[in-house]
mmCIF file of C-alpha atoms and ligand atoms in Angstrom:
data_model
loop_
_atom_site.group_PDB
_atom_site.id
_atom_site.type_symbol
_atom_site.label_atom_id
_atom_site.label_comp_id
_atom_site.label_asym_id
_atom_site.label_seq_id
_atom_site.Cartn_x
_atom_site.Cartn_y
_atom_site.Cartn_z
ATOM 1 C CA MET A 1 20.375 -2.209 -24.390
ATOM 2 C CA ARG A 2 20.775 -2.749 -20.655
ATOM 3 C CA LYS A 3 18.691 -5.711 -19.481
ATOM 4 C CA GLY A 4 16.165 -4.958 -16.750
ATOM 5 C CA LEU A 5 15.875 -7.280 -13.747
ATOM 6 C CA ILE A 6 12.938 -8.026 -11.463
ATOM 7 C CA PHE A 7 13.693 -7.371 -7.788
ATOM 8 C CA VAL A 8 11.125 -9.054 -5.603
ATOM 9 C CA ILE A 9 10.974 -7.719 -2.049
ATOM 10 C CA SER A 10 9.005 -9.582 0.581
ATOM 11 C CA GLY A 11 8.725 -8.369 4.116
ATOM 12 C CA PRO A 12 6.630 -10.046 6.759
ATOM 13 C CA ALA A 13 4.618 -7.795 9.091
ATOM 14 C CA GLY A 14 6.932 -5.697 11.257
ATOM 15 C CA SER A 15 9.821 -5.739 8.765
ATOM 16 C CA GLY A 16 9.323 -2.087 7.854
ATOM 17 C CA LYS A 17 9.082 -2.954 4.161
ATOM 18 C CA GLY A 18 6.863 0.011 3.234
ATOM 19 C CA THR A 19 9.367 2.608 4.485
ATOM 20 C CA VAL A 20 12.376 0.841 2.975
ATOM 21 C CA VAL A 21 10.786 0.434 -0.460
ATOM 22 C CA LYS A 22 9.746 4.092 -0.450
ATOM 23 C CA LEU A 23 13.344 5.151 0.354
ATOM 24 C CA LEU A 24 14.726 2.827 -2.291
ATOM 25 C CA ARG A 25 12.466 4.333 -4.940
ATOM 26 C CA GLU A 26 13.678 7.805 -3.943
ATOM 27 C CA MET A 27 17.312 6.630 -4.180
ATOM 28 C CA ILE A 28 16.784 5.078 -7.633
ATOM 29 C CA PRO A 29 14.184 7.211 -9.445
ATOM 30 C CA ASP A 30 14.458 5.046 -12.559
ATOM 31 C CA LEU A 31 13.360 1.920 -10.708
ATOM 32 C CA GLY A 32 10.064 0.686 -12.142
ATOM 33 C CA PHE A 33 7.186 -0.203 -9.899
ATOM 34 C CA SER A 34 4.210 -2.395 -10.587
ATOM 35 C CA VAL A 35 0.695 -1.525 -9.440
ATOM 36 C CA SER A 36 -0.874 -4.834 -8.411
ATOM 37 C CA ALA A 37 -4.432 -5.976 -8.929
ATOM 38 C CA THR A 38 -6.412 -6.807 -5.801
ATOM 39 C CA THR A 39 -9.902 -7.763 -4.767
ATOM 40 C CA ARG A 40 -9.574 -6.157 -1.340
ATOM 41 C CA ALA A 41 -11.451 -2.907 -0.707
ATOM 42 C CA PRO A 42 -9.484 0.348 -0.861
ATOM 43 C CA ARG A 43 -8.369 1.736 2.507
ATOM 44 C CA PRO A 44 -8.987 5.407 3.241
ATOM 45 C CA GLY A 45 -6.638 7.499 1.117
ATOM 46 C CA GLU A 46 -5.870 4.715 -1.385
ATOM 47 C CA GLU A 47 -6.485 5.469 -5.048
ATOM 48 C CA ASP A 48 -7.437 3.121 -7.844
ATOM 49 C CA GLY A 49 -4.575 2.769 -10.355
ATOM 50 C CA VAL A 50 -2.093 4.302 -7.886
ATOM 51 C CA ASN A 51 -1.979 1.984 -4.859
ATOM 52 C CA TYR A 52 -3.696 -0.940 -6.549
ATOM 53 C CA HIS A 53 -5.990 -1.748 -9.443
ATOM 54 C CA PHE A 54 -9.047 -2.509 -7.324
ATOM 55 C CA MET A 55 -11.480 -4.991 -8.826
ATOM 56 C CA ASP A 56 -14.077 -7.613 -7.922
ATOM 57 C CA ARG A 57 -13.341 -11.353 -7.840
ATOM 58 C CA GLU A 58 -15.055 -11.949 -11.210
ATOM 59 C CA ARG A 59 -12.783 -9.509 -13.000
ATOM 60 C CA PHE A 60 -9.681 -10.896 -11.241
ATOM 61 C CA LYS A 61 -10.632 -14.446 -12.242
ATOM 62 C CA SER A 62 -11.209 -13.494 -15.849
ATOM 63 C CA LEU A 63 -7.780 -11.767 -16.001
ATOM 64 C CA LEU A 64 -6.282 -14.970 -14.595
ATOM 65 C CA GLU A 65 -8.058 -17.102 -17.211
ATOM 66 C CA GLU A 66 -6.889 -14.774 -19.976
ATOM 67 C CA GLY A 67 -3.261 -15.277 -18.803
ATOM 68 C CA MET A 68 -2.848 -11.590 -17.958
ATOM 69 C CA ILE A 69 -1.479 -12.228 -14.452
ATOM 70 C CA LEU A 70 2.202 -13.067 -13.865
ATOM 71 C CA GLU A 71 1.798 -14.320 -10.278
ATOM 72 C CA HIS A 72 -0.947 -14.226 -7.708
ATOM 73 C CA THR A 73 -1.974 -15.340 -4.268
ATOM 74 C CA GLU A 74 -4.909 -15.344 -1.922
ATOM 75 C CA TYR A 75 -3.989 -13.426 1.224
ATOM 76 C CA CYS A 76 -6.385 -12.914 4.150
ATOM 77 C CA GLY A 77 -9.363 -13.751 1.931
ATOM 78 C CA ASN A 78 -8.462 -11.458 -0.980
ATOM 79 C CA PHE A 79 -6.687 -12.027 -4.277
ATOM 80 C CA TYR A 80 -3.532 -10.099 -5.109
ATOM 81 C CA GLY A 81 -1.631 -10.343 -8.371
ATOM 82 C CA THR A 82 0.985 -8.739 -10.596
ATOM 83 C CA LEU A 83 -0.277 -7.809 -14.048
ATOM 84 C CA LYS A 84 2.013 -9.081 -16.820
ATOM 85 C CA SER A 85 1.485 -5.829 -18.718
ATOM 86 C CA GLU A 86 2.883 -3.753 -15.825
ATOM 87 C CA ALA A 87 6.074 -5.816 -15.588
ATOM 88 C CA GLU A 88 6.610 -6.175 -19.355
ATOM 89 C CA LYS A 89 6.318 -2.444 -19.988
ATOM 90 C CA VAL A 90 9.136 -1.593 -17.549
ATOM 91 C CA LEU A 91 11.412 -4.478 -18.581
ATOM 92 C CA SER A 92 11.019 -3.668 -22.297
ATOM 93 C CA GLU A 93 12.447 -0.218 -21.534
ATOM 94 C CA GLY A 94 15.575 -1.906 -20.077
ATOM 95 C CA ARG A 95 14.692 -0.720 -16.573
ATOM 96 C CA ASP A 96 14.614 -2.737 -13.368
ATOM 97 C CA ILE A 97 11.319 -3.316 -11.630
ATOM 98 C CA ILE A 98 10.564 -3.810 -7.979
ATOM 99 C CA LEU A 99 7.705 -6.066 -6.903
ATOM 100 C CA GLU A 100 6.587 -5.724 -3.306
ATOM 101 C CA ILE A 101 4.820 -9.060 -2.883
ATOM 102 C CA GLU A 102 4.350 -11.800 -0.327
ATOM 103 C CA VAL A 103 6.220 -15.098 -0.173
ATOM 104 C CA GLU A 104 4.030 -17.344 -2.338
ATOM 105 C CA GLY A 105 3.980 -14.876 -5.236
ATOM 106 C CA ALA A 106 7.697 -14.207 -4.867
ATOM 107 C CA LEU A 107 8.500 -17.881 -5.336
ATOM 108 C CA GLN A 108 6.193 -18.090 -8.371
ATOM 109 C CA VAL A 109 8.099 -15.272 -10.106
ATOM 110 C CA LYS A 110 11.437 -16.920 -9.232
ATOM 111 C CA ARG A 111 10.244 -20.211 -10.713
ATOM 112 C CA LEU A 112 8.877 -18.589 -13.886
ATOM 113 C CA MET A 113 11.808 -16.258 -14.563
ATOM 114 C CA PRO A 114 14.866 -17.592 -12.687
ATOM 115 C CA ASP A 115 17.350 -15.623 -14.790
ATOM 116 C CA GLU A 116 15.644 -12.254 -14.473
ATOM 117 C CA CYS A 117 14.354 -12.471 -10.913
ATOM 118 C CA VAL A 118 16.270 -11.626 -7.723
ATOM 119 C CA THR A 119 14.462 -12.200 -4.433
ATOM 120 C CA VAL A 120 15.114 -10.263 -1.237
ATOM 121 C CA MET A 121 13.516 -10.906 2.128
ATOM 122 C CA LEU A 122 13.451 -8.063 4.585
ATOM 123 C CA ILE A 123 13.294 -8.958 8.277
ATOM 124 C CA ALA A 124 13.309 -7.321 11.704
ATOM 125 C CA PRO A 125 16.567 -7.874 13.683
ATOM 126 C CA ASP A 126 15.058 -10.566 15.930
ATOM 127 C CA ARG A 127 11.816 -12.008 17.212
ATOM 128 C CA ALA A 128 11.652 -9.778 20.307
ATOM 129 C CA GLU A 129 12.028 -6.637 18.204
ATOM 130 C CA LEU A 130 9.430 -7.945 15.740
ATOM 131 C CA GLU A 131 6.978 -8.416 18.611
ATOM 132 C CA ARG A 132 7.784 -4.953 19.947
ATOM 133 C CA ARG A 133 7.056 -3.445 16.507
ATOM 134 C CA LEU A 134 3.788 -5.341 16.149
ATOM 135 C CA ARG A 135 2.686 -4.168 19.603
ATOM 136 C CA GLY A 136 3.904 -0.647 18.868
ATOM 137 C CA ARG A 137 0.705 0.640 17.352
ATOM 138 C CA GLY A 138 -1.261 -0.330 20.441
ATOM 139 C CA THR A 139 -4.472 -0.608 18.454
ATOM 140 C CA GLU A 140 -4.767 -4.400 18.245
ATOM 141 C CA THR A 141 -5.773 -7.041 20.750
ATOM 142 C CA ASP A 142 -3.217 -9.506 22.112
ATOM 143 C CA ASP A 143 -4.859 -12.256 20.114
ATOM 144 C CA VAL A 144 -4.472 -10.383 16.803
ATOM 145 C CA ILE A 145 -0.879 -9.444 17.625
ATOM 146 C CA MET A 146 -0.001 -13.081 18.401
ATOM 147 C CA LYS A 147 -1.564 -14.230 15.094
ATOM 148 C CA ARG A 148 0.369 -11.641 13.102
ATOM 149 C CA LEU A 149 3.553 -12.591 14.968
ATOM 150 C CA GLU A 150 3.021 -16.281 14.253
ATOM 151 C CA ARG A 151 2.433 -15.595 10.583
ATOM 152 C CA ALA A 152 5.511 -13.368 10.361
ATOM 153 C CA VAL A 153 7.653 -16.063 12.016
ATOM 154 C CA THR A 154 6.367 -18.654 9.506
ATOM 155 C CA GLU A 155 7.173 -16.326 6.610
ATOM 156 C CA VAL A 156 10.700 -15.661 7.898
ATOM 157 C CA GLY A 157 11.082 -19.459 8.022
ATOM 158 C CA LEU A 158 10.786 -19.427 4.214
ATOM 159 C CA ALA A 159 13.820 -17.146 3.862
ATOM 160 C CA GLU A 160 15.983 -20.082 2.736
ATOM 161 C CA ASN A 161 14.196 -19.871 -0.635
ATOM 162 C CA TYR A 162 15.329 -16.291 -1.168
ATOM 163 C CA ASP A 163 18.531 -15.033 -2.778
ATOM 164 C CA TYR A 164 19.140 -12.392 -0.099
ATOM 165 C CA VAL A 165 18.018 -11.657 3.449
ATOM 166 C CA VAL A 166 18.394 -8.080 4.657
ATOM 167 C CA VAL A 167 17.895 -7.004 8.282
ATOM 168 C CA ASN A 168 16.075 -3.726 8.789
ATOM 169 C CA GLU A 169 17.640 -2.469 12.040
ATOM 170 C CA THR A 170 15.357 -0.218 14.046
ATOM 171 C CA ASP A 171 15.672 3.453 13.030
ATOM 172 C CA HIS A 172 18.126 2.538 10.263
ATOM 173 C CA SER A 173 15.825 2.287 7.235
ATOM 174 C CA GLU A 174 18.184 4.439 5.153
ATOM 175 C CA GLU A 175 21.054 1.949 5.623
ATOM 176 C CA CYS A 176 18.709 -0.897 4.838
ATOM 177 C CA ALA A 177 17.579 0.732 1.580
ATOM 178 C CA ALA A 178 21.240 1.428 0.725
ATOM 179 C CA GLN A 179 22.034 -2.259 1.268
ATOM 180 C CA ILE A 180 19.303 -3.275 -1.175
ATOM 181 C CA LYS A 181 20.593 -0.684 -3.627
ATOM 182 C CA SER A 182 24.030 -2.311 -3.460
ATOM 183 C CA ILE A 183 22.436 -5.694 -4.202
ATOM 184 C CA ILE A 184 20.813 -4.177 -7.299
ATOM 185 C CA THR A 185 24.178 -2.772 -8.435
ATOM 186 C CA ALA A 186 25.972 -6.070 -7.824
ATOM 187 C CA GLU A 187 23.379 -8.137 -9.694
ATOM 188 C CA HIS A 188 24.098 -6.110 -12.841
ATOM 189 C CA SER A 189 27.769 -7.150 -12.651
ATOM 190 C CA ARG A 190 27.045 -10.875 -12.746
ATOM 191 C CA TYR A 191 28.834 -12.613 -15.623
ATOM 192 C CA ALA A 192 25.518 -13.569 -17.235
ATOM 193 C CA MET A 193 24.547 -9.905 -17.332
ATOM 194 C CA MET A 194 27.931 -8.821 -18.737
ATOM 195 C CA LYS A 195 28.382 -11.729 -21.160
ATOM 196 C CA SER A 196 27.579 -9.817 -24.350
ATOM 197 C CA THR A 197 29.961 -6.990 -23.383
ATOM 198 C CA VAL A 198 32.743 -9.502 -22.717
ATOM 199 C CA GLU A 199 32.039 -11.411 -25.938
ATOM 200 C CA SER A 200 32.042 -8.250 -28.007
ATOM 201 C CA TYR A 201 35.825 -8.135 -27.393
ATOM 202 C CA SER A 202 36.503 -11.245 -29.436
ATOM 203 C CA ALA A 203 34.084 -10.188 -32.173
ATOM 204 C CA GLU A 204 36.294 -7.175 -33.018
HETATM 205 P P1 LIG B 301 -2.034 -5.082 1.806
HETATM 206 O O1 LIG B 301 -3.452 -5.578 1.788
HETATM 207 O O2 LIG B 301 -1.569 -4.785 3.209
HETATM 208 O O3 LIG B 301 -1.832 -3.915 0.856
HETATM 209 O O4 LIG B 301 -1.111 -6.258 1.270
HETATM 210 C C1 LIG B 301 -1.106 -7.509 1.870
HETATM 211 C C2 LIG B 301 0.043 -8.345 1.347
HETATM 212 O O5 LIG B 301 -0.121 -8.607 -0.045
HETATM 213 C C3 LIG B 301 1.431 -7.692 1.496
HETATM 214 O O6 LIG B 301 2.331 -8.677 1.987
HETATM 215 C C4 LIG B 301 1.785 -7.310 0.083
HETATM 216 O O7 LIG B 301 3.197 -7.307 -0.148
HETATM 217 C C5 LIG B 301 1.114 -8.422 -0.695
HETATM 218 N N1 LIG B 301 0.885 -8.067 -2.107
HETATM 219 C C6 LIG B 301 0.541 -6.866 -2.628
HETATM 220 N N2 LIG B 301 0.429 -6.942 -3.958
HETATM 221 C C7 LIG B 301 0.711 -8.227 -4.297
HETATM 222 C C8 LIG B 301 0.789 -8.930 -5.557
HETATM 223 O O8 LIG B 301 0.584 -8.400 -6.642
HETATM 224 N N3 LIG B 301 1.103 -10.248 -5.485
HETATM 225 C C9 LIG B 301 1.358 -10.895 -4.317
HETATM 226 N N4 LIG B 301 1.686 -12.180 -4.389
HETATM 227 N N5 LIG B 301 1.305 -10.269 -3.130
HETATM 228 C C10 LIG B 301 0.986 -8.955 -3.115
#
């Protein structure tokens, strides 16, 4: 059976990650997706079990203690984590899974499963464009925008720990998603992934 891989996509604020991941899932309908657990409150329009598994801190901590969580982080005062059951279900079907998670969690998955995990960081073309995107909504104060910018710049600074860095050019999300799709295709042609096919030649 084809072996499923875990594609971890991190995108600091302003990278346009949400749009790109949505396009990617449309391009590859078979791509599995994990619904994370979080202790943050649902935003208007978000549904439990669809956007996140929403839960209180007690429940999150007990899942952690029971070893049910593959990776987790505390982000802006809330816990976020990938449930092992979500990832295992997809991988056991031989399908790839995409995890849309922040940097700390991404590196945990890479450390735990180096052979199955491919990390991709999505970034805006440059710092000026990132700032323009963060200001774009016009709903936040200068102070908040500067904090989000600072955080995004710090996160981009961690890109050296990722396998791939993909630039999401403004108004070119389709090309960006296509680039990630080509990474997914290429990763399945690595020798390690094709080893059993190659070895089956000498077994005959
Ligand atoms: P938001 O609250 O905006 O939905 O998410 C905040 C951040 O948490 C985003 O960077 C998102 O990618 C990240 N995130 C969402 N789910 C998980 C998860 O399961 N694990 C980790 N490590 N980060 C997550």
